[in-house]
Coordinates of C-alpha atoms in Angstrom, one line a residue:
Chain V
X23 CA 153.2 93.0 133.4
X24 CA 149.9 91.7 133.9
X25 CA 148.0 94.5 132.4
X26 CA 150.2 94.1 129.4
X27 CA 149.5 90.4 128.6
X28 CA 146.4 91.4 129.2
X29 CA 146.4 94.0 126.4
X30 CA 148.5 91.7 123.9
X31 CA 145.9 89.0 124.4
X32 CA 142.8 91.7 123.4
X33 CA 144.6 93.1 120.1
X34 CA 145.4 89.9 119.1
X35 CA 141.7 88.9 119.8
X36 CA 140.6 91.7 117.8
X37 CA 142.9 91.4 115.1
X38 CA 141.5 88.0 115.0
X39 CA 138.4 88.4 114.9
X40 CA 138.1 91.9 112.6
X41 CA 138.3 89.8 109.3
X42 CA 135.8 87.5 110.4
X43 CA 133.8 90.4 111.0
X44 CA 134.2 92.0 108.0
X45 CA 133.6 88.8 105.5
X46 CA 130.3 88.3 107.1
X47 CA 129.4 92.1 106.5
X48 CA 126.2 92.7 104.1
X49 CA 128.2 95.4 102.2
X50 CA 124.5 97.7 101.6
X51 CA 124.2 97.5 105.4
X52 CA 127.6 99.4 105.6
X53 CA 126.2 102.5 103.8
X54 CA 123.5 102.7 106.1
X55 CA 119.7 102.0 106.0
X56 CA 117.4 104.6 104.0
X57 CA 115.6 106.7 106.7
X58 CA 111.9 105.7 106.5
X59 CA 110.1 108.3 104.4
X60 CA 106.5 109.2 104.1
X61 CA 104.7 107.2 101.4
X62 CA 101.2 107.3 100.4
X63 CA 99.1 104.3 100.2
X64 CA 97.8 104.4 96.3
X65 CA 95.4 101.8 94.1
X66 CA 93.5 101.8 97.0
X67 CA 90.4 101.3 94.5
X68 CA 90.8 100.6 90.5
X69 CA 88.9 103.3 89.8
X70 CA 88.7 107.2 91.1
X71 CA 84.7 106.0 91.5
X72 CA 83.7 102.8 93.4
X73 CA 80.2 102.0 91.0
X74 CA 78.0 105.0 91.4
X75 CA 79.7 107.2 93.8
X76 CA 82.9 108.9 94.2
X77 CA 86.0 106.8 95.8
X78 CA 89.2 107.7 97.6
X79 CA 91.3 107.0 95.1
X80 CA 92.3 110.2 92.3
X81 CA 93.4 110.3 88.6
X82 CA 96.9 110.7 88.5
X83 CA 97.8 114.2 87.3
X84 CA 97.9 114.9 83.5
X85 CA 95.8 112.0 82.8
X86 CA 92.1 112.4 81.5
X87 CA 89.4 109.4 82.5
X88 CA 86.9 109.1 79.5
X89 CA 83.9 107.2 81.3
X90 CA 81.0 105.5 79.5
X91 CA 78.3 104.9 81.6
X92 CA 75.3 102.7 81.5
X93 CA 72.2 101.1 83.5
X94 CA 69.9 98.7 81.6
X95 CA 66.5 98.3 82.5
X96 CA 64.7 96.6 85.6
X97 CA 66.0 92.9 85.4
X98 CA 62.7 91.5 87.0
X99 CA 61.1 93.2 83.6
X100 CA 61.3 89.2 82.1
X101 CA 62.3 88.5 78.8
X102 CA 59.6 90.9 77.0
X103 CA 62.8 93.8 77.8
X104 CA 64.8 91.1 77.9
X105 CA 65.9 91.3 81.2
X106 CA 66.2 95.3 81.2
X107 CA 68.6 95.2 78.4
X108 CA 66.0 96.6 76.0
X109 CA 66.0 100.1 77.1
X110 CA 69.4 101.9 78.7
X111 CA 70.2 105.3 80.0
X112 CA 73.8 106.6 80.0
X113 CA 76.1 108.9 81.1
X114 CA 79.1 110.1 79.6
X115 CA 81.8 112.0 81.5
X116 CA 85.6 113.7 81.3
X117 CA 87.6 113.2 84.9
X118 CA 91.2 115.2 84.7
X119 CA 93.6 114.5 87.3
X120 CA 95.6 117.6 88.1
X121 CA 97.7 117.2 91.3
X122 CA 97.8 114.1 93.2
X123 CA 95.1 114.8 95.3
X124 CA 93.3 117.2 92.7
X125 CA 90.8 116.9 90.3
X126 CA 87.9 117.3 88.5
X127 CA 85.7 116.4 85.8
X128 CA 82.1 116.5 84.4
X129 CA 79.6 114.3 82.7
X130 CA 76.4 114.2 81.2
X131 CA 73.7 112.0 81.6
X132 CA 70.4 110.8 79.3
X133 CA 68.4 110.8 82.7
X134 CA 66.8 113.9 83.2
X135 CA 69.0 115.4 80.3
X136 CA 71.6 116.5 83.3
X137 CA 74.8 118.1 83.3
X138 CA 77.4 117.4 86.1
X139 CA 80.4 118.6 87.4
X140 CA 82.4 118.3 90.7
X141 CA 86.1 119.4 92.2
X142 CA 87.6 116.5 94.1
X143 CA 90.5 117.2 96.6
X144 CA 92.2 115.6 99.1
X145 CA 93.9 117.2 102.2
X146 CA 94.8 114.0 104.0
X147 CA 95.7 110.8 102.1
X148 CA 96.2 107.6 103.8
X149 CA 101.1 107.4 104.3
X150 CA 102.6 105.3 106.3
X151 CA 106.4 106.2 107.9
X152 CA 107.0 109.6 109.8
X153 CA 103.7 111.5 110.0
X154 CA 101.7 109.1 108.4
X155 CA 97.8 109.0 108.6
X156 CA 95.9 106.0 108.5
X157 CA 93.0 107.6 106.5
X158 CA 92.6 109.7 103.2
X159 CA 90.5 112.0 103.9
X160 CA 88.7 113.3 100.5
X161 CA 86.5 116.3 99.8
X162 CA 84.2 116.4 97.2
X163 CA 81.6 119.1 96.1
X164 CA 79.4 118.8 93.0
X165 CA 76.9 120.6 91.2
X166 CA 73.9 119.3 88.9
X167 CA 71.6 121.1 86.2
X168 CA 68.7 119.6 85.6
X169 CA 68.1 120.0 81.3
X170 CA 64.5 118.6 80.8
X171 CA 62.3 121.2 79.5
X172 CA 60.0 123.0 82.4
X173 CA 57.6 120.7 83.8
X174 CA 55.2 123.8 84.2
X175 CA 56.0 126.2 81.1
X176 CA 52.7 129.0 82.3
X177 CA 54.4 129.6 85.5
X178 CA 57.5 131.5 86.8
X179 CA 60.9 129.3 86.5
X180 CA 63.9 130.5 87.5
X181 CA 67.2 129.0 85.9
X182 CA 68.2 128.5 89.4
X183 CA 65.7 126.0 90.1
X184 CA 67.5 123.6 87.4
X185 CA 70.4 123.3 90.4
X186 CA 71.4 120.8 92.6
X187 CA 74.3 120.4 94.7
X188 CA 76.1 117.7 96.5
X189 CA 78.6 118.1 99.2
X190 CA 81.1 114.8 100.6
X191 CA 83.6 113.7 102.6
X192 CA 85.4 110.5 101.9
X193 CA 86.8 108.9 105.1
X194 CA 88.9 106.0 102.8
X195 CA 91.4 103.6 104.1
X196 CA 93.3 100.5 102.4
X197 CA 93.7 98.0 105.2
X198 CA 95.5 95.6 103.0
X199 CA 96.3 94.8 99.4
X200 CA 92.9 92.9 99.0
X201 CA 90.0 94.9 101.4
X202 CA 89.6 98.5 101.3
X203 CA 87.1 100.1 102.9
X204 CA 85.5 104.0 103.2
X205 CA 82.6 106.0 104.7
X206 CA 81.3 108.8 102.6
X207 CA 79.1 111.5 104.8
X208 CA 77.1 113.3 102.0
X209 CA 74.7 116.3 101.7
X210 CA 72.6 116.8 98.9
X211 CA 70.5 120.2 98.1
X212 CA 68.5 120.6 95.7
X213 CA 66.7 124.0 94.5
X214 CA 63.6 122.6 93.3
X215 CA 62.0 119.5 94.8
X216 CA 58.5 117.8 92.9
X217 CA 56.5 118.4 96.4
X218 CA 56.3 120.3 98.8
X219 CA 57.1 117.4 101.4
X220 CA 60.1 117.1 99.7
X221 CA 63.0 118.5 101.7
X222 CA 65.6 120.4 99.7
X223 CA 68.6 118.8 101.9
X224 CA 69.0 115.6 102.1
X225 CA 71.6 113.4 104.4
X226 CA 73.4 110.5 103.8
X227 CA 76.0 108.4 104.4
X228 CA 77.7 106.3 101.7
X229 CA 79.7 102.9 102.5
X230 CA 81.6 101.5 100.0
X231 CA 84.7 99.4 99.4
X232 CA 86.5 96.6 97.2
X233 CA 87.8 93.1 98.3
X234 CA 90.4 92.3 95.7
X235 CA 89.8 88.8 94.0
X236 CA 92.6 88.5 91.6
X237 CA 95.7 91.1 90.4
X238 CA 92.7 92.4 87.6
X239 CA 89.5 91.4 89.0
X240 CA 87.7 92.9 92.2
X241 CA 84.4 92.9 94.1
X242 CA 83.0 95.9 95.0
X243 CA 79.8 97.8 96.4
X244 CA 78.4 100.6 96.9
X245 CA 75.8 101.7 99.1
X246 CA 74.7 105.1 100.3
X247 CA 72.0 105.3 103.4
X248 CA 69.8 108.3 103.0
X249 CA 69.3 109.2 106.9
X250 CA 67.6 112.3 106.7
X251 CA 64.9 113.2 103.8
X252 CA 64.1 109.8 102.5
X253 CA 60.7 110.4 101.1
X254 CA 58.2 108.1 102.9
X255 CA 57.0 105.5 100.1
X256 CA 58.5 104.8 96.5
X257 CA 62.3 105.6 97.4
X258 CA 65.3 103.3 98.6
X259 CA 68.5 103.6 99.8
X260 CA 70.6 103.5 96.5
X261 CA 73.0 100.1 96.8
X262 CA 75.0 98.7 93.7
X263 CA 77.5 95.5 94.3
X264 CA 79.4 94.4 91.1
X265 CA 83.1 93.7 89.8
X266 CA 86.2 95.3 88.4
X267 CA 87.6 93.8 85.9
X268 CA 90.9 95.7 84.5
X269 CA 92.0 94.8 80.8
X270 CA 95.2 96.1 80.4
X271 CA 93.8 100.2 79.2
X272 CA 90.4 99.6 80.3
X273 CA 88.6 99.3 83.5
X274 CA 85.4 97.6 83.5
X275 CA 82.9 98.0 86.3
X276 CA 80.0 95.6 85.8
X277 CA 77.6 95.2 88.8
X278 CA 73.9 95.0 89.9
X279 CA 72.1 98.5 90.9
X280 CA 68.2 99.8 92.3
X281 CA 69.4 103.3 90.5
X282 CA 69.5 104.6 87.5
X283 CA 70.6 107.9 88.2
X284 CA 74.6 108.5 88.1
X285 CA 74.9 111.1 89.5
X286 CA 75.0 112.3 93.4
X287 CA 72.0 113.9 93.4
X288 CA 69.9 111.5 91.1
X289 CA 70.9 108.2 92.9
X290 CA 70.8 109.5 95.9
X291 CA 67.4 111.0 96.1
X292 CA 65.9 109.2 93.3
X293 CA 66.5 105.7 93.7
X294 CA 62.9 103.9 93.0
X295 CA 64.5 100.2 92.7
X296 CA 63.6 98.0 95.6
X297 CA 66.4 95.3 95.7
X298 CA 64.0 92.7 97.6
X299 CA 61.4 92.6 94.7
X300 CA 63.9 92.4 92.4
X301 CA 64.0 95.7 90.6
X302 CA 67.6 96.2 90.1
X303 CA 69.4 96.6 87.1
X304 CA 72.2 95.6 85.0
X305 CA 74.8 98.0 84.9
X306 CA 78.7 99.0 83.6
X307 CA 81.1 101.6 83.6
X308 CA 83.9 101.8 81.4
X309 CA 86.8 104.0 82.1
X310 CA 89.7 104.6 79.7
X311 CA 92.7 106.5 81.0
X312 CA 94.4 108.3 78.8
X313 CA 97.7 110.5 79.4
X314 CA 97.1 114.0 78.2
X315 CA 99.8 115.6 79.3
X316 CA 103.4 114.5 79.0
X317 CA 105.7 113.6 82.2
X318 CA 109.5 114.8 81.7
X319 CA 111.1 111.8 80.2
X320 CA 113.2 109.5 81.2
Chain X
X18 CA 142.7 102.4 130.7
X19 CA 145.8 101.4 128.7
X20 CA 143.2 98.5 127.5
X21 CA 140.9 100.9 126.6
X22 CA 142.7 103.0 124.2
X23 CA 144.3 99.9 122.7
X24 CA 141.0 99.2 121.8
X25 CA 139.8 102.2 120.7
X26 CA 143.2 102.8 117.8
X27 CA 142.6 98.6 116.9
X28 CA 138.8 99.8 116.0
X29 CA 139.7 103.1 114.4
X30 CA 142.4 101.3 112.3
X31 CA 140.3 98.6 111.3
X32 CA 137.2 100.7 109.9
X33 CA 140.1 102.8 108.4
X34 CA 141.3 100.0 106.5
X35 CA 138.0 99.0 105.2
X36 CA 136.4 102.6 104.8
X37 CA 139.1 103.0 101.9
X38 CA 138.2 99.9 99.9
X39 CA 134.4 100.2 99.7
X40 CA 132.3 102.3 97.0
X41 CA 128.9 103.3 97.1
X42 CA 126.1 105.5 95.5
X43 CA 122.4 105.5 96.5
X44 CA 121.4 107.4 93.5
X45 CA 122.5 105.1 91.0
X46 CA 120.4 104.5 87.9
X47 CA 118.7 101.3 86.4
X48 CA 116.7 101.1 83.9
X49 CA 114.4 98.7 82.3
X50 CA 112.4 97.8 78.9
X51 CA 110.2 95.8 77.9
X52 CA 109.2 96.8 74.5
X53 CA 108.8 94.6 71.7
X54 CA 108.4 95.2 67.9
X55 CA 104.2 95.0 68.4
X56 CA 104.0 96.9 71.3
X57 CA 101.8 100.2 71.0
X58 CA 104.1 102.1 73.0
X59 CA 107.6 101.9 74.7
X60 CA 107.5 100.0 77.9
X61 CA 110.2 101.4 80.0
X62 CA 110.7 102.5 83.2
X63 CA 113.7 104.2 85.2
X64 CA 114.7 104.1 88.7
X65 CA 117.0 107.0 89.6
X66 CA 117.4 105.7 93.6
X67 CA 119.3 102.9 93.5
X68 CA 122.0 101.6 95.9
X69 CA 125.3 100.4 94.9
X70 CA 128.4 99.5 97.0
X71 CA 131.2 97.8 95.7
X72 CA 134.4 95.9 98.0
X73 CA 137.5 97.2 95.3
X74 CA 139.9 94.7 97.7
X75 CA 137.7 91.7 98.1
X76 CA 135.7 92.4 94.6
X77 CA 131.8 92.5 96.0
X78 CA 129.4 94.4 94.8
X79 CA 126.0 94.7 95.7
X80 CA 122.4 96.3 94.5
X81 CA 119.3 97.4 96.3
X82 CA 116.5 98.8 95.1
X83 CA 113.0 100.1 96.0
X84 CA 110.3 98.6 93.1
X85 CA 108.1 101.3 93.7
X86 CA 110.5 103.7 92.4
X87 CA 110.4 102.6 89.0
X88 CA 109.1 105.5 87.2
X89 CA 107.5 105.9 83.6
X90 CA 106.0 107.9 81.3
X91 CA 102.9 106.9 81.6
X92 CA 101.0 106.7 85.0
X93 CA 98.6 104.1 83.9
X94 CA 101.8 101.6 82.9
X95 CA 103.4 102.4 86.3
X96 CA 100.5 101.2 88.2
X97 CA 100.5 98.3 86.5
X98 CA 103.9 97.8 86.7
X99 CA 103.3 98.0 90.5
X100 CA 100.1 96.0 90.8
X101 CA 99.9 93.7 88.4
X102 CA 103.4 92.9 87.0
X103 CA 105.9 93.0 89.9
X104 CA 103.6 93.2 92.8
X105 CA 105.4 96.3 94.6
X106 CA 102.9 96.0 97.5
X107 CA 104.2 92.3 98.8
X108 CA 107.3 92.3 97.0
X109 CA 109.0 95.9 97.2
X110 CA 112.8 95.3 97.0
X111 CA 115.0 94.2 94.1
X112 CA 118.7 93.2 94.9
X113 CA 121.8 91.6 93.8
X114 CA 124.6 90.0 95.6
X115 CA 127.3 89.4 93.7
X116 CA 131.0 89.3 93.0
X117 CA 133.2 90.9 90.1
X118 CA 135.1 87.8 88.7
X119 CA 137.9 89.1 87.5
X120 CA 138.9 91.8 90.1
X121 CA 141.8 90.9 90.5
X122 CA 142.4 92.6 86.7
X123 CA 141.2 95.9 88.1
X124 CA 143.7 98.3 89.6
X125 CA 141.4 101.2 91.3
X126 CA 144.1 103.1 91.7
X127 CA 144.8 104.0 88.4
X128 CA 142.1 105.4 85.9
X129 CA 141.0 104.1 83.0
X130 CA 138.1 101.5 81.8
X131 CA 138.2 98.0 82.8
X132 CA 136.0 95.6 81.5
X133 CA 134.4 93.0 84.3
X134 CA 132.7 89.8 85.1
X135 CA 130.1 89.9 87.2
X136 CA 128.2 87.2 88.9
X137 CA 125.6 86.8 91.7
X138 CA 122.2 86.2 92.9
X139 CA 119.3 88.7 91.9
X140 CA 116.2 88.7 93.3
X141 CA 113.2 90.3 92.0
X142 CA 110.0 89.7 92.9
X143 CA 110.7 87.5 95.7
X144 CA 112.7 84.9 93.4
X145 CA 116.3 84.2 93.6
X146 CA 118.5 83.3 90.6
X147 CA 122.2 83.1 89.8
X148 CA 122.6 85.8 87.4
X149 CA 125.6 86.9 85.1
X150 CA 126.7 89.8 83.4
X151 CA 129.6 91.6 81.1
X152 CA 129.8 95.0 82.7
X153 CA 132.4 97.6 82.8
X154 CA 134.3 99.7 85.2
X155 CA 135.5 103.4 84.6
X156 CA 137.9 104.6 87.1
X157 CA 137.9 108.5 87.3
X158 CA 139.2 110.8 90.0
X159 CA 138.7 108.5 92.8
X160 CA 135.2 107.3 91.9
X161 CA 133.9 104.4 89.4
X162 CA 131.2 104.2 87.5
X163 CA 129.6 101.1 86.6
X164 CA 127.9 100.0 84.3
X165 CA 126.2 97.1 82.5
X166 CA 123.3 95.5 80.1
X167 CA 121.5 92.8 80.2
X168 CA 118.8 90.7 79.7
X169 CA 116.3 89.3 82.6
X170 CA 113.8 86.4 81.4
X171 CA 110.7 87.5 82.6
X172 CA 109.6 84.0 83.6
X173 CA 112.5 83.2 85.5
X174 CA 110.9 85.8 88.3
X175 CA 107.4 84.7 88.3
X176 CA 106.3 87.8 86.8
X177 CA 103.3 86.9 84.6
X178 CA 102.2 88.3 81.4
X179 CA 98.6 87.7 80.6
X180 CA 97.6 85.9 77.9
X181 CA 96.0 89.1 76.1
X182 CA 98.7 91.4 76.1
X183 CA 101.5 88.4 75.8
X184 CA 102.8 90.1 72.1
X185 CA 103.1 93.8 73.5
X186 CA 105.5 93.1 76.3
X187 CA 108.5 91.7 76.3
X188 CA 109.1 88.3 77.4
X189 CA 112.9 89.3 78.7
X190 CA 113.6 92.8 79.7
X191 CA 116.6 94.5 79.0
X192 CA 118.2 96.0 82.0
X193 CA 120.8 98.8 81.8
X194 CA 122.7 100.1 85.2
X195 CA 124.5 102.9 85.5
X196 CA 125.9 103.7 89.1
X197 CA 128.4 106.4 89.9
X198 CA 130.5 105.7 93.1
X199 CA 131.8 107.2 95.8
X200 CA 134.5 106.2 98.5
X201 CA 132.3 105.8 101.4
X202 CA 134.1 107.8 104.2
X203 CA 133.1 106.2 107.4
X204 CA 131.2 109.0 109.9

């Protein structure tokens, strides 16, 4: 008799209490929560390319990144240049994004009349939920020709000794909307050095990254360390710090730079500016993306 | 023992009873434009993953969605979508709560369309506002779709337009849903 008292008293609680229950039910909780899938971290930077060197961030497949280049004269130069702005060298270039962690492009550049091309491919990028890696991991490899005419027509040159190449892995990570931050190990060979000192490989390592200011505007550097085959006088270590500014279909990068060179192997290995005598230059990129290739509508 | 199984046939009933009366989709559709006589291009985006679930008896209805899975033509609009118009990264759900106002006028039971109220709270971009909206129901073979238009004031959200581009987008967006629904059948 107990027992059943005992039972009336529980299904009456529960009747009770199950409309209570349900009223206070968030209905989208009832279908169940979305299992946490793998995302990758994107806009890490503005740009596929911090100033001068490549970033961890890729074009977005079918889209085509027309880049205008340029880097004014030495700034220290006074007003008879007018601050550098007298004289500028360029480069123009064509990135394609293919896949999402694929592409390529090529440029050309005034300095040293050089053509430049590189493949750019990721096989880690930065995810968060199951399997998720905190880094992207980014590969790059690069090739220069050099189109000045020979510096020494009487002797033997060999079209081989216009090449250069250039060899990178970005270690890239977004640690929060505003800071990112990535390491670039880099090798650079080239075929034909000026002396004989010279070393045809050089080393480096490349630190950039971009503390976001504002939705549109960013600062940003750039700086590359040459460890091994930094020439003993006349060369630096290439360092450019300078601001995105994003205007609805353009991306402008403006910033301060010892380089000229903008490409891996020219402001890498031929950096002359010394930032603490003042022989940077002004400097901007502009980068216009433009959809080449149609998604499936919607 | 005896209290045991009690228990177990009050639960059983109980999810039974509400299992029946409750409608959902995660792949519903909403769209959104923003296009404006000046603009260069169309400014619209869809997102194919939305979550719908609807109490026929007590006439709720709710939406969740995942900003992020907006998608549109062009990749360059969709990041800016993401970073500089709705923020994705700090703000990455949209949802309404709601209730259908006239419910009451719909018999689920029987097919056909029935035209509905519908009012709630929608937040987007991490601001709430009452929001209200002529939709309509279409009862089919055991499952409703849902669907509805209407118009969002940009402002109301936060969601800034700057200055520069202020003729080519859209001060109000028009929204479209479209959700098909299923009886959710509990386990």
């Amino acid at each position: 008799m107990n027992k059943f008292t005992g039972c009336l008293l529980l299904s009456l609680l529960l009747l009770g209490t199950a409309p209570v229950w349900a009223q206070d039910t968030d209905l989208l909780k009832l279908v169940g929560e979305d299992k946490p899938k793998k995302e990758y971290v994107k806009y890490a930077f503005k740009s596929p390319r911090v100033i001068n060197g490549h970033s961890m961030e890729f074009l977005n497949p079918g889209t085509m990144d027309f880049r205008i280049l340029h880097r004014f004269g030495l700034v220290n130069q006074g007003y008879k240049n007018f601050f550098g702005m007298d004289q500028a060298s360029m480069r123009m270039g064509f990135d394609f994004g293919v896949m999402k962690n694929l592409m390529f492009g090529f440029g050309r550049s005034t300095y040293k009349k050089e053509l430049d091309g590189f493949i750019k491919y990721a096989p880690i990028r930065q995810s968060t939920g199951p399997h998720h890696s905190p880094l992207t991991v980014a590969l790059v490899a690069g090739m220069t020709m050099d189109g000045l005419p020979w510096a020494d027509p009487t002797r033997q040159n060999f079209f081989t000794s216009r090449l250069g190449y250039y060899f990178e892995m970005i270690l890239g990570r977004k640690f929060s909307e505003g800071l990112s931050l990535q390491l670039v190990p880099t090798m650079v060979h080239r075929n034909l050095v000026d002396l004989n000192a010279d070393p045809n490989n050089v080393y480096a390592l490349g630190f950039g990254g971009r503390i976001k200011l504002s939705q549109r505007i960013a600062f940003t550097w750039d700086y590359t360390h040459v460890i091994i085959g930094m020439p003993d006088s006349g060369y630096y270590h290439p360092l450019s710090v300078g601001f995105d500014i994003e205007t609805g279909g353009h991306v402008f990068q403006l910033h301060f730079s010892n380089s000229t060179g903008m490409n891996e192997r020219a402001f890498i290995t031929e950096t002359t500016g010394n930032w603490a005598k003042g022989d940077i230059r002004f400097g901007f990129n502009l980068s216009r993306v433009f959809q080449i290739k149609k998604r499936k509508s919607f | 023992m005896k209290q045991f199984i009690l228990l177990l046939a009050f639960i059983s009933t109980a999810s039974c009873l509400s299992a029946q009366d409750i409608f959902f989709t995660k792949t519903g559709k909403i769209g959104f434009d923003a296009t404006t006589s000046s603009s260069p291009e169309k400014i619209a985006g869809t997102n194919k993953s939305v979550t719908c679930v609807v109490d026929t008896k007590k006439g709720d209805i709710q939406f969740s969605m995942l900003m992020k899975g907006f998608e549109f033509e062009r990749a360059l609009m969709q990041e800016h979508f993401n970073e500089n118009y709705v923020e994705t990264g700090k703000f990455p759900k949209a949802e309404f709560k709601g209730q259908i106002a006239n419910n009451s006028q719909v018999n689920y039971a029987k097919d056909g369309t029935y035209p509905v109220k519908v009012k709630g709270n929608l937040t987007i971009h991490g601001e709430t506002k009452t929001a209200e909206t002529d939709g309509k129901l279409v009862i089919a073979g055991g499952k409703i779709t849902a669907s509805a238009d209407f118009n969002v004031l940009l402002s109301d959200y936060k969601v800034a337009i700057p200055s520069l581009v202020s003729d080519k987008v859209a001060k109000t967006a028009k929204i479209s849903v479209d959700c098909l629904l299923e009886p959710l059948k509990k386990n």
